[in-house]
Coordinates of C-alpha atoms and ligand atoms in Angstrom, one line a residue:
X1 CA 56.2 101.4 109.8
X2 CA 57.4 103.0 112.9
X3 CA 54.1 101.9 114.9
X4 CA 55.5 97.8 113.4
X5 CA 58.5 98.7 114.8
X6 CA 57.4 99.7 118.6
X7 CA 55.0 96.7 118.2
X8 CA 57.9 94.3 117.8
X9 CA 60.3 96.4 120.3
X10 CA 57.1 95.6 122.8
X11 CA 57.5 92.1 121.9
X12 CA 61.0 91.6 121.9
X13 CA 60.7 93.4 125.9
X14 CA 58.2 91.2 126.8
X15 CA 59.9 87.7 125.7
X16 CA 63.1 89.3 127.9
X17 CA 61.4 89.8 130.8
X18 CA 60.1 86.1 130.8
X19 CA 63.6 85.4 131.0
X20 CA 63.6 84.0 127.3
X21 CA 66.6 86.5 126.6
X22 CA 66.9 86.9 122.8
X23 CA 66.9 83.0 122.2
X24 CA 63.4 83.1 121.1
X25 CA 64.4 85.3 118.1
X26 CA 68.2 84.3 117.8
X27 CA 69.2 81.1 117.2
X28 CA 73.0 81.8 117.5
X29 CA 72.7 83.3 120.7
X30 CA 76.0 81.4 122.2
X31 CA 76.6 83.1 125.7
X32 CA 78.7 81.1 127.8
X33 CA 77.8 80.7 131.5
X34 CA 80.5 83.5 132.3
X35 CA 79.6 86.3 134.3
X36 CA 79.6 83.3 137.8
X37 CA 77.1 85.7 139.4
X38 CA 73.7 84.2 140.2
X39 CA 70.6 86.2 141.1
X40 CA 69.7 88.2 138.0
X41 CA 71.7 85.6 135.5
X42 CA 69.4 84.4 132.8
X43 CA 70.4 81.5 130.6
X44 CA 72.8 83.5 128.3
X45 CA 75.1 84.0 131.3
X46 CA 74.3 88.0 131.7
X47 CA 73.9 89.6 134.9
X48 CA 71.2 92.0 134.1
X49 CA 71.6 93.7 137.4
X50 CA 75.3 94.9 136.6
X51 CA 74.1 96.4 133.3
X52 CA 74.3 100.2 132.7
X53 CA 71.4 102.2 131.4
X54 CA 73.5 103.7 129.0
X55 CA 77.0 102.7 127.0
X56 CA 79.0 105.6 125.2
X57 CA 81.0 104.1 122.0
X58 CA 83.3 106.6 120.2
X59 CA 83.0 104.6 117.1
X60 CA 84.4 105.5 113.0
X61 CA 81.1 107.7 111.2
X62 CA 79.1 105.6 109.1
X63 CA 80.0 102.2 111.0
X64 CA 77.2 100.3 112.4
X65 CA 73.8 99.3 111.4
X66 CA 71.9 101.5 114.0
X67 CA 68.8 98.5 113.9
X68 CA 72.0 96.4 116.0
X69 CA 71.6 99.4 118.4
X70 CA 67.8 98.7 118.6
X71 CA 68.2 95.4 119.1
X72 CA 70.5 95.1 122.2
X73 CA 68.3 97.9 123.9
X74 CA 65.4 96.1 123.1
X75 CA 67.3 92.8 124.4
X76 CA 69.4 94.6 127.0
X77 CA 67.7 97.6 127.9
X78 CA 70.6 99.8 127.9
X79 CA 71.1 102.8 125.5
X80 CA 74.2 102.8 123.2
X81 CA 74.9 106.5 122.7
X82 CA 77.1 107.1 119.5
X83 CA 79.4 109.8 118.9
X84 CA 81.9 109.4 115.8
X85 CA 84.9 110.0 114.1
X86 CA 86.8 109.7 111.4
X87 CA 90.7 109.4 112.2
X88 CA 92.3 107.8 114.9
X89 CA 94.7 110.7 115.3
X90 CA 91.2 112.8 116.2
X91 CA 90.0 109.8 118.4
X92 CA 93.2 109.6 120.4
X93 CA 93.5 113.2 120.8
X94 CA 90.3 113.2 122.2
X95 CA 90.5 110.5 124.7
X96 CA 94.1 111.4 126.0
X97 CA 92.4 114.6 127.3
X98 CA 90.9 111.8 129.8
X99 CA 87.0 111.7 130.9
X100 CA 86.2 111.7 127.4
X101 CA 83.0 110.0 128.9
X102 CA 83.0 107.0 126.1
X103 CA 83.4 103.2 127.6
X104 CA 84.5 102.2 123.8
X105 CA 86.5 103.0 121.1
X106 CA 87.4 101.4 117.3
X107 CA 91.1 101.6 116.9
X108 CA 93.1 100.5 113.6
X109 CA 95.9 97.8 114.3
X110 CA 98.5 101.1 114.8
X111 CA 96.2 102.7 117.5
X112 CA 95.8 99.9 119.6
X113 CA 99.5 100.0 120.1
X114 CA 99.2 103.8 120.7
X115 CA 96.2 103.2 123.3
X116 CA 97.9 99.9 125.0
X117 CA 102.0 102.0 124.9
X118 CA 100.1 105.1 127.3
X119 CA 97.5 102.9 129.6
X120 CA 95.0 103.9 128.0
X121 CA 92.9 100.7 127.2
X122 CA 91.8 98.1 129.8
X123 CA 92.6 94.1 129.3
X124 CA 89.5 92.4 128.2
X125 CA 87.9 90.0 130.2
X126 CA 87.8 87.0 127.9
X127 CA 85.1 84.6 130.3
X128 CA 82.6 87.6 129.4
X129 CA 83.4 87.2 125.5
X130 CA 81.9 83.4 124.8
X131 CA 81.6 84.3 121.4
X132 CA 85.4 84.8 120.7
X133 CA 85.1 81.5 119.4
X134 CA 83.2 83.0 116.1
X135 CA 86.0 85.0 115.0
X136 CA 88.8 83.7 112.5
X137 CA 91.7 83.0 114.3
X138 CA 93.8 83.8 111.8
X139 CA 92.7 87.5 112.2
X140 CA 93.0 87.1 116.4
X141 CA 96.8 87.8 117.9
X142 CA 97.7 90.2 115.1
X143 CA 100.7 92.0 115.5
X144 CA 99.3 95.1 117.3
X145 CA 97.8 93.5 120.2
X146 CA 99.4 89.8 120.8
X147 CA 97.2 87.5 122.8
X148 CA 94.2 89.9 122.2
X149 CA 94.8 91.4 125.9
X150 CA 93.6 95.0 124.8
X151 CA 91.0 94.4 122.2
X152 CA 89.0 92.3 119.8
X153 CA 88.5 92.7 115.7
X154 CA 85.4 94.6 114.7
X155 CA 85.8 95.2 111.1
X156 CA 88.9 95.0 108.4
X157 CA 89.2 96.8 104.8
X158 CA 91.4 98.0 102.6
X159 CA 91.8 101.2 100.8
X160 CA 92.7 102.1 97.4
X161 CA 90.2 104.2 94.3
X162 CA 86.9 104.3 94.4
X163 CA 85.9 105.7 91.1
X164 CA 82.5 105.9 89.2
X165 CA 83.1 103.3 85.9
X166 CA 81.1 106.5 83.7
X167 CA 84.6 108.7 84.0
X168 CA 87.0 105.9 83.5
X169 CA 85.4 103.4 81.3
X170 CA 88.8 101.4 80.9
X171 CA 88.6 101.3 84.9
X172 CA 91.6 102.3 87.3
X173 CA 94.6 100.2 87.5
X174 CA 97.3 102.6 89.1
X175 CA 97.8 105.6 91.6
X176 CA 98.9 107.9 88.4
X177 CA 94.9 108.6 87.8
X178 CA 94.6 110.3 91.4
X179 CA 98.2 111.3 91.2
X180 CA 99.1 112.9 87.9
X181 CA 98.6 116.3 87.3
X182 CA 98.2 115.7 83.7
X183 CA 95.5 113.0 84.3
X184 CA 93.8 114.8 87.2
X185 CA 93.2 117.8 85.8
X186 CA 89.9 117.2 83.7
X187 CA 88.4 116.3 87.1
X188 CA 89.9 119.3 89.0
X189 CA 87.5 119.5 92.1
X190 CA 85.7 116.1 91.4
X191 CA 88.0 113.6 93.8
X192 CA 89.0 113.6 97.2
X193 CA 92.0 112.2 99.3
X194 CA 91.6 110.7 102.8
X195 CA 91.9 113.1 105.5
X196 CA 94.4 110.9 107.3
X197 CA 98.1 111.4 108.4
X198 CA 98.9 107.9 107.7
X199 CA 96.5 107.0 104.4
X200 CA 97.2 109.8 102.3
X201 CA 101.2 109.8 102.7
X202 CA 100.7 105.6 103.0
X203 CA 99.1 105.7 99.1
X204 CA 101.8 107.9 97.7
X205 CA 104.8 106.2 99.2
X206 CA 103.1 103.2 97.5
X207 CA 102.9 104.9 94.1
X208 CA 106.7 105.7 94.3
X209 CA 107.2 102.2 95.0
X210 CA 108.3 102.0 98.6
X211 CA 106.4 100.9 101.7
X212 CA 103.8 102.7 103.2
X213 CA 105.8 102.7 106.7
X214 CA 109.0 104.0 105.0
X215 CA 110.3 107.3 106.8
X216 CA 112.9 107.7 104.6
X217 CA 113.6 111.1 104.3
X218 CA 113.9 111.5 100.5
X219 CA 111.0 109.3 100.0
X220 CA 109.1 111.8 102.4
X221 CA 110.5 114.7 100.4
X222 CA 109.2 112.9 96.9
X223 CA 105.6 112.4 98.8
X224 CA 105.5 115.9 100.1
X225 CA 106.2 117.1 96.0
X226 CA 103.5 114.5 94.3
X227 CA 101.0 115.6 97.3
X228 CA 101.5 119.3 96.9
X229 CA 101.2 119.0 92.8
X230 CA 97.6 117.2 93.6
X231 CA 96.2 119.3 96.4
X232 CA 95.3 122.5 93.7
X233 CA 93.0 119.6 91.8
X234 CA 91.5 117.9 95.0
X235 CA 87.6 118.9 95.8
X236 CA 88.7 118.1 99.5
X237 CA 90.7 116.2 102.0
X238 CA 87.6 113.9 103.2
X239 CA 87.1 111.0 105.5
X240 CA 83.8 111.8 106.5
X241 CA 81.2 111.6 103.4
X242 CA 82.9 110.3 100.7
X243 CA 80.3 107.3 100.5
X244 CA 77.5 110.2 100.2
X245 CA 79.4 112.1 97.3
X246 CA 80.4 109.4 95.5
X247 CA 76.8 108.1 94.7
X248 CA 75.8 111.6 94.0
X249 CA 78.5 111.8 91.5
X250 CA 79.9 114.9 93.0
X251 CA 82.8 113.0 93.1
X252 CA 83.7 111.1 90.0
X253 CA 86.5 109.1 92.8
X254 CA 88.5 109.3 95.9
X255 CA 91.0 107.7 97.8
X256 CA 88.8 105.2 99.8
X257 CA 87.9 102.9 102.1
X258 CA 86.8 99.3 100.6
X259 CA 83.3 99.8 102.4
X260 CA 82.7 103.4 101.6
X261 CA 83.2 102.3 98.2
X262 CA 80.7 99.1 98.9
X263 CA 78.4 101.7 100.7
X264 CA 78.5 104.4 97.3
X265 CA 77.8 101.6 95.1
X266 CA 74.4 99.7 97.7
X267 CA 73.3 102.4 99.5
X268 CA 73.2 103.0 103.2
X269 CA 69.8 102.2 104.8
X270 CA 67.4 104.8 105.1
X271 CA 70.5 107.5 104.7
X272 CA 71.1 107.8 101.1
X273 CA 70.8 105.2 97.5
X274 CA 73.7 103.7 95.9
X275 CA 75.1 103.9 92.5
X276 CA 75.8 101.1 90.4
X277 CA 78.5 102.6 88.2
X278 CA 81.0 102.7 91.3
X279 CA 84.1 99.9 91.9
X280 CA 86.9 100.1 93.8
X281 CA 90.5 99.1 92.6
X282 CA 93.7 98.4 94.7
X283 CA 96.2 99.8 92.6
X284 CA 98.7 97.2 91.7
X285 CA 101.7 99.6 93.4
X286 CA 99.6 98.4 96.3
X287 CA 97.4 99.5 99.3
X288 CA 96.6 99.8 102.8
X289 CA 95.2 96.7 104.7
X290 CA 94.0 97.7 108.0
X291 CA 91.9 96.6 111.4
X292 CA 89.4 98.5 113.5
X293 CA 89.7 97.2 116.9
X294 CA 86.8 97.3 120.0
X295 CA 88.4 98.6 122.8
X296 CA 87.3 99.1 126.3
X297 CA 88.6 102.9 127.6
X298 CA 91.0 102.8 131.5
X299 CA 88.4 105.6 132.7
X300 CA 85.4 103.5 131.6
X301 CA 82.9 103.0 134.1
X302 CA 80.7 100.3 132.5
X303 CA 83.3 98.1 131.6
X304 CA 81.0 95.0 132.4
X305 CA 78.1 96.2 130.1
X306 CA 81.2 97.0 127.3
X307 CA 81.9 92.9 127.6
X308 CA 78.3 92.3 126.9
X309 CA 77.4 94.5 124.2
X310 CA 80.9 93.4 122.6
X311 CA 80.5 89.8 122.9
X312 CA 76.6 90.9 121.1
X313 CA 78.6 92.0 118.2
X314 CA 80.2 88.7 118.3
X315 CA 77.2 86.9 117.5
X316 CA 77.3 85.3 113.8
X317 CA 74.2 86.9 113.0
X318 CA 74.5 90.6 114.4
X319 CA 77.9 91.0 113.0
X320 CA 76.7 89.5 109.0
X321 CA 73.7 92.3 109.4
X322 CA 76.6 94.5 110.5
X323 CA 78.6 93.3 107.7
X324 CA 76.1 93.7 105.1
X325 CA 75.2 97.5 106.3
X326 CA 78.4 99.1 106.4
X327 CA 80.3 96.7 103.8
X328 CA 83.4 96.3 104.8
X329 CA 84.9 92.6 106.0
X330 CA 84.1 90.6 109.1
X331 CA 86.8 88.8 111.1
X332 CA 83.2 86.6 112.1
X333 CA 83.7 83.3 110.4
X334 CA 80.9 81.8 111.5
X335 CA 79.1 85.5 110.1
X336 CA 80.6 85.0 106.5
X337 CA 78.2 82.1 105.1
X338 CA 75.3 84.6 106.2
X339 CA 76.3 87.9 103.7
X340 CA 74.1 87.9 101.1
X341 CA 75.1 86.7 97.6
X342 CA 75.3 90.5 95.8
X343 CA 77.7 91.5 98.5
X344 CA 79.7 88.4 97.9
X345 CA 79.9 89.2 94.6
X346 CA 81.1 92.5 95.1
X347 CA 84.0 91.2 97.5
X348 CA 84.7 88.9 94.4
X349 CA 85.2 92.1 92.3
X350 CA 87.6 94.0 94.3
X351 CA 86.1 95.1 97.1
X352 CA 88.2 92.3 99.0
X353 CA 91.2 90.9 98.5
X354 CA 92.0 87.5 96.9
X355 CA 95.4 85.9 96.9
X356 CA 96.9 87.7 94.1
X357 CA 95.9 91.4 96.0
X358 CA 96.9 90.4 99.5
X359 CA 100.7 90.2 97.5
X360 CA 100.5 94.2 97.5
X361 CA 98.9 95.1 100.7
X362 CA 100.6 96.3 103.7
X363 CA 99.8 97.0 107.5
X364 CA 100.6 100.6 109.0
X365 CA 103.0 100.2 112.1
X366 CA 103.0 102.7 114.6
X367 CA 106.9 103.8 114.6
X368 CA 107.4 105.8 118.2
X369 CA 111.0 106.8 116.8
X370 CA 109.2 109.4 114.7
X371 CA 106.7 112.3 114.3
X372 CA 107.6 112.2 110.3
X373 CA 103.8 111.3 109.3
X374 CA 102.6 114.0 111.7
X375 CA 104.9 116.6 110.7
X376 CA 104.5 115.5 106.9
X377 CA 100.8 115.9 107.0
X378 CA 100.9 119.1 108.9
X379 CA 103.1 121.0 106.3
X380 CA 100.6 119.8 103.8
X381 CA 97.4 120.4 105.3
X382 CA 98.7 124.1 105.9
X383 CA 99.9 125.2 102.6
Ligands
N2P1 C1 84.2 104.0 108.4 C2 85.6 104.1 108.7 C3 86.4 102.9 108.3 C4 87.6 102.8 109.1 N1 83.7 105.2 107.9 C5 88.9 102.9 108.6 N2 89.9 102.4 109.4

């Protein structure tokens, strides 16, 4: 297997080298003729001279098919090192230090405005991105980043309950069953909550009926009671391996992202199998609709190999494989017709919306007037 896999790696090298870039193998490979410098310029428009040896993406755990990674070396030569996270909060902190050493970062809609409000994206270079055109422009010139200056959809989701249909045969139709005391009880130590400052707070504002943005002060004092009655029951605050637990069943549910949920129920490559009693619900007081963002960092020194291995993940066919790894939604139109027919089917069952569930989603704005979700989660994290 691995011997296969060096073979074709050989081969892949070899058909770049002629010059062939990855056309031979990838028929949607669209590169524009940006890039204007001749010399090294192939067909695809890259100037393989300007490329870095090595890219550093800070990018959320569990969110990329690492054969994508194999590929544009193999096509590219140049390294992607990965280092993750699993809030924004822990990704900002990190990069505001400065000479955090990454060249990209995966934002939610509210970071972006964080990053682009202190200088501490770049604008993107749009004549490097040819395969903009892929994406869905209704998902382009969102409300965080207007004009797409700043940075370019990866991934969207949603998160509501993921829940294993063995515990809850009658399924999950409201925040109550991860709310309750009286209905949490019987799995005391068997669920988790996101470990998120805007999630966790975001779900029960939801449950009390007002919006997950609201920093209304009694509403804050009601989410602060129905989180401190849960946390005795809850086996963890958890962002990080909730996909893992789930299949095992050492969780019986959790607060969740729509692909962790996808990736408990399929599997995640060679990492762990997938159980077929999960699903995921939106709860119909509503959920969280959200937008990982590729950005390109102010300090980053290989801002022109960023462009190329971002307009890579452009391509239809890299972001489907993408898409059909990690489970979550692609803003790749062109990608959509090439996800397999199971996934598809599970989007139909929940783990997307339709009309009637985009009615009682909402976006988290960032609200600089306030440090209530900081402070909020703070208190509650501490007790
Ligand atoms: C993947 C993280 C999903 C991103 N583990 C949530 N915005």
């Amino acid at each position: 297997m691995q011997m296969l896999r060096s073979v074709l790696l050989v081969m892949l090298l070899v058909l770049t080298a002629c010059g062939g870039g990855g056309a031979a193998t990838s028929p949607g490979n669209e590169y524009g003729t940006g890039g204007g410098d001749s010399g090294s310029t192939t067909t695809d428009g890259v100037d393989r001279s300007k490329l870095a040896s090595k890219l550093y993406f800070y990018n959320w755990s569990d969110y990329i098919d690492p054969a994508i990674l194999e590929q544009f070396k193999a096509e590219y030569g140049v390294e992607v090192v990965v280092d993750t996270y699993d809030s924004n909060e822990d990704m900002l902190a990190k990069i505001r230090a400065g000479n955090s050493g990454y060249d990209i970062v995966v934002p939610s809609d509210y970071a972006v405005q964080i990053m682009i409000a202190e200088g501490l994206a770049v604008p993107i270079d749009k004549s490097l991105l040819s395969n903009i055109v892929h994406l869905d422009p209704n998902l382009l010139d969102q409300y965080f980043d207007k004009g797409n200056v700043y940075s370019v959809p990866y991934m969207y989701g949603i998160t509501g309950i993921a829940y294993n249909t063995k515990f809850f045969p009658n399924g999950i139709d409201s925040w109550a069953a991860i709310f309750e005391p009286d209905q949490i009880a019987q799995f005391a130590g068997k669920f988790s909550m996101l470990d998120d400052s805007r999630e966790t707070p975001g779900a029960a504002l939801r449950y009390i009926g007002q919006s997950l943005n609201s920093t209304d002060p009694a509403a804050l004092a009601r989410v602060k009671e129905i989180l401190l009655a849960q946390k005795p029951y809850l086996a963890a605050y958890n962002s990080s391996d909730v996909n893992r637990k789930l299949a095992s069943e050492e969780y019986v549910m959790a607060h969740a992202w729509s692909g962790t949920a996808m990736q408990a129920r399929n599997g995640l490559g060679d990492e762990f199998s997938g159980n077929p009693n999960i699903a995921f619900v939106i709860p119909k007081e509503g959920g969280m609709i959200w937008m990982d963002n590729l950005v390109i960092l102010k300090d980053s020194p290989n801002a022109y190999t960023a462009h190329v291995f971002i307009n890579f993940l452009m391509r239809p066919e890299v972001s489907a494989q993408n898409t059909e790894y990690i489970g979550y939604l692609t803003p790749n139109k062109d990608a959509l017709e090439l996800i397999s027919p199971e996934v598809r089917e599970l989007y139909a069952q929940g783990f997307a919306p339709d009309e009637a569930m985009y009615q009682r989603l909402e976006w988290a704005v960032r609200n600089e007037g306030t440090t209530a979700f900081d402070d909020l989660w703070t208190e509650i994290k501490s007790k």
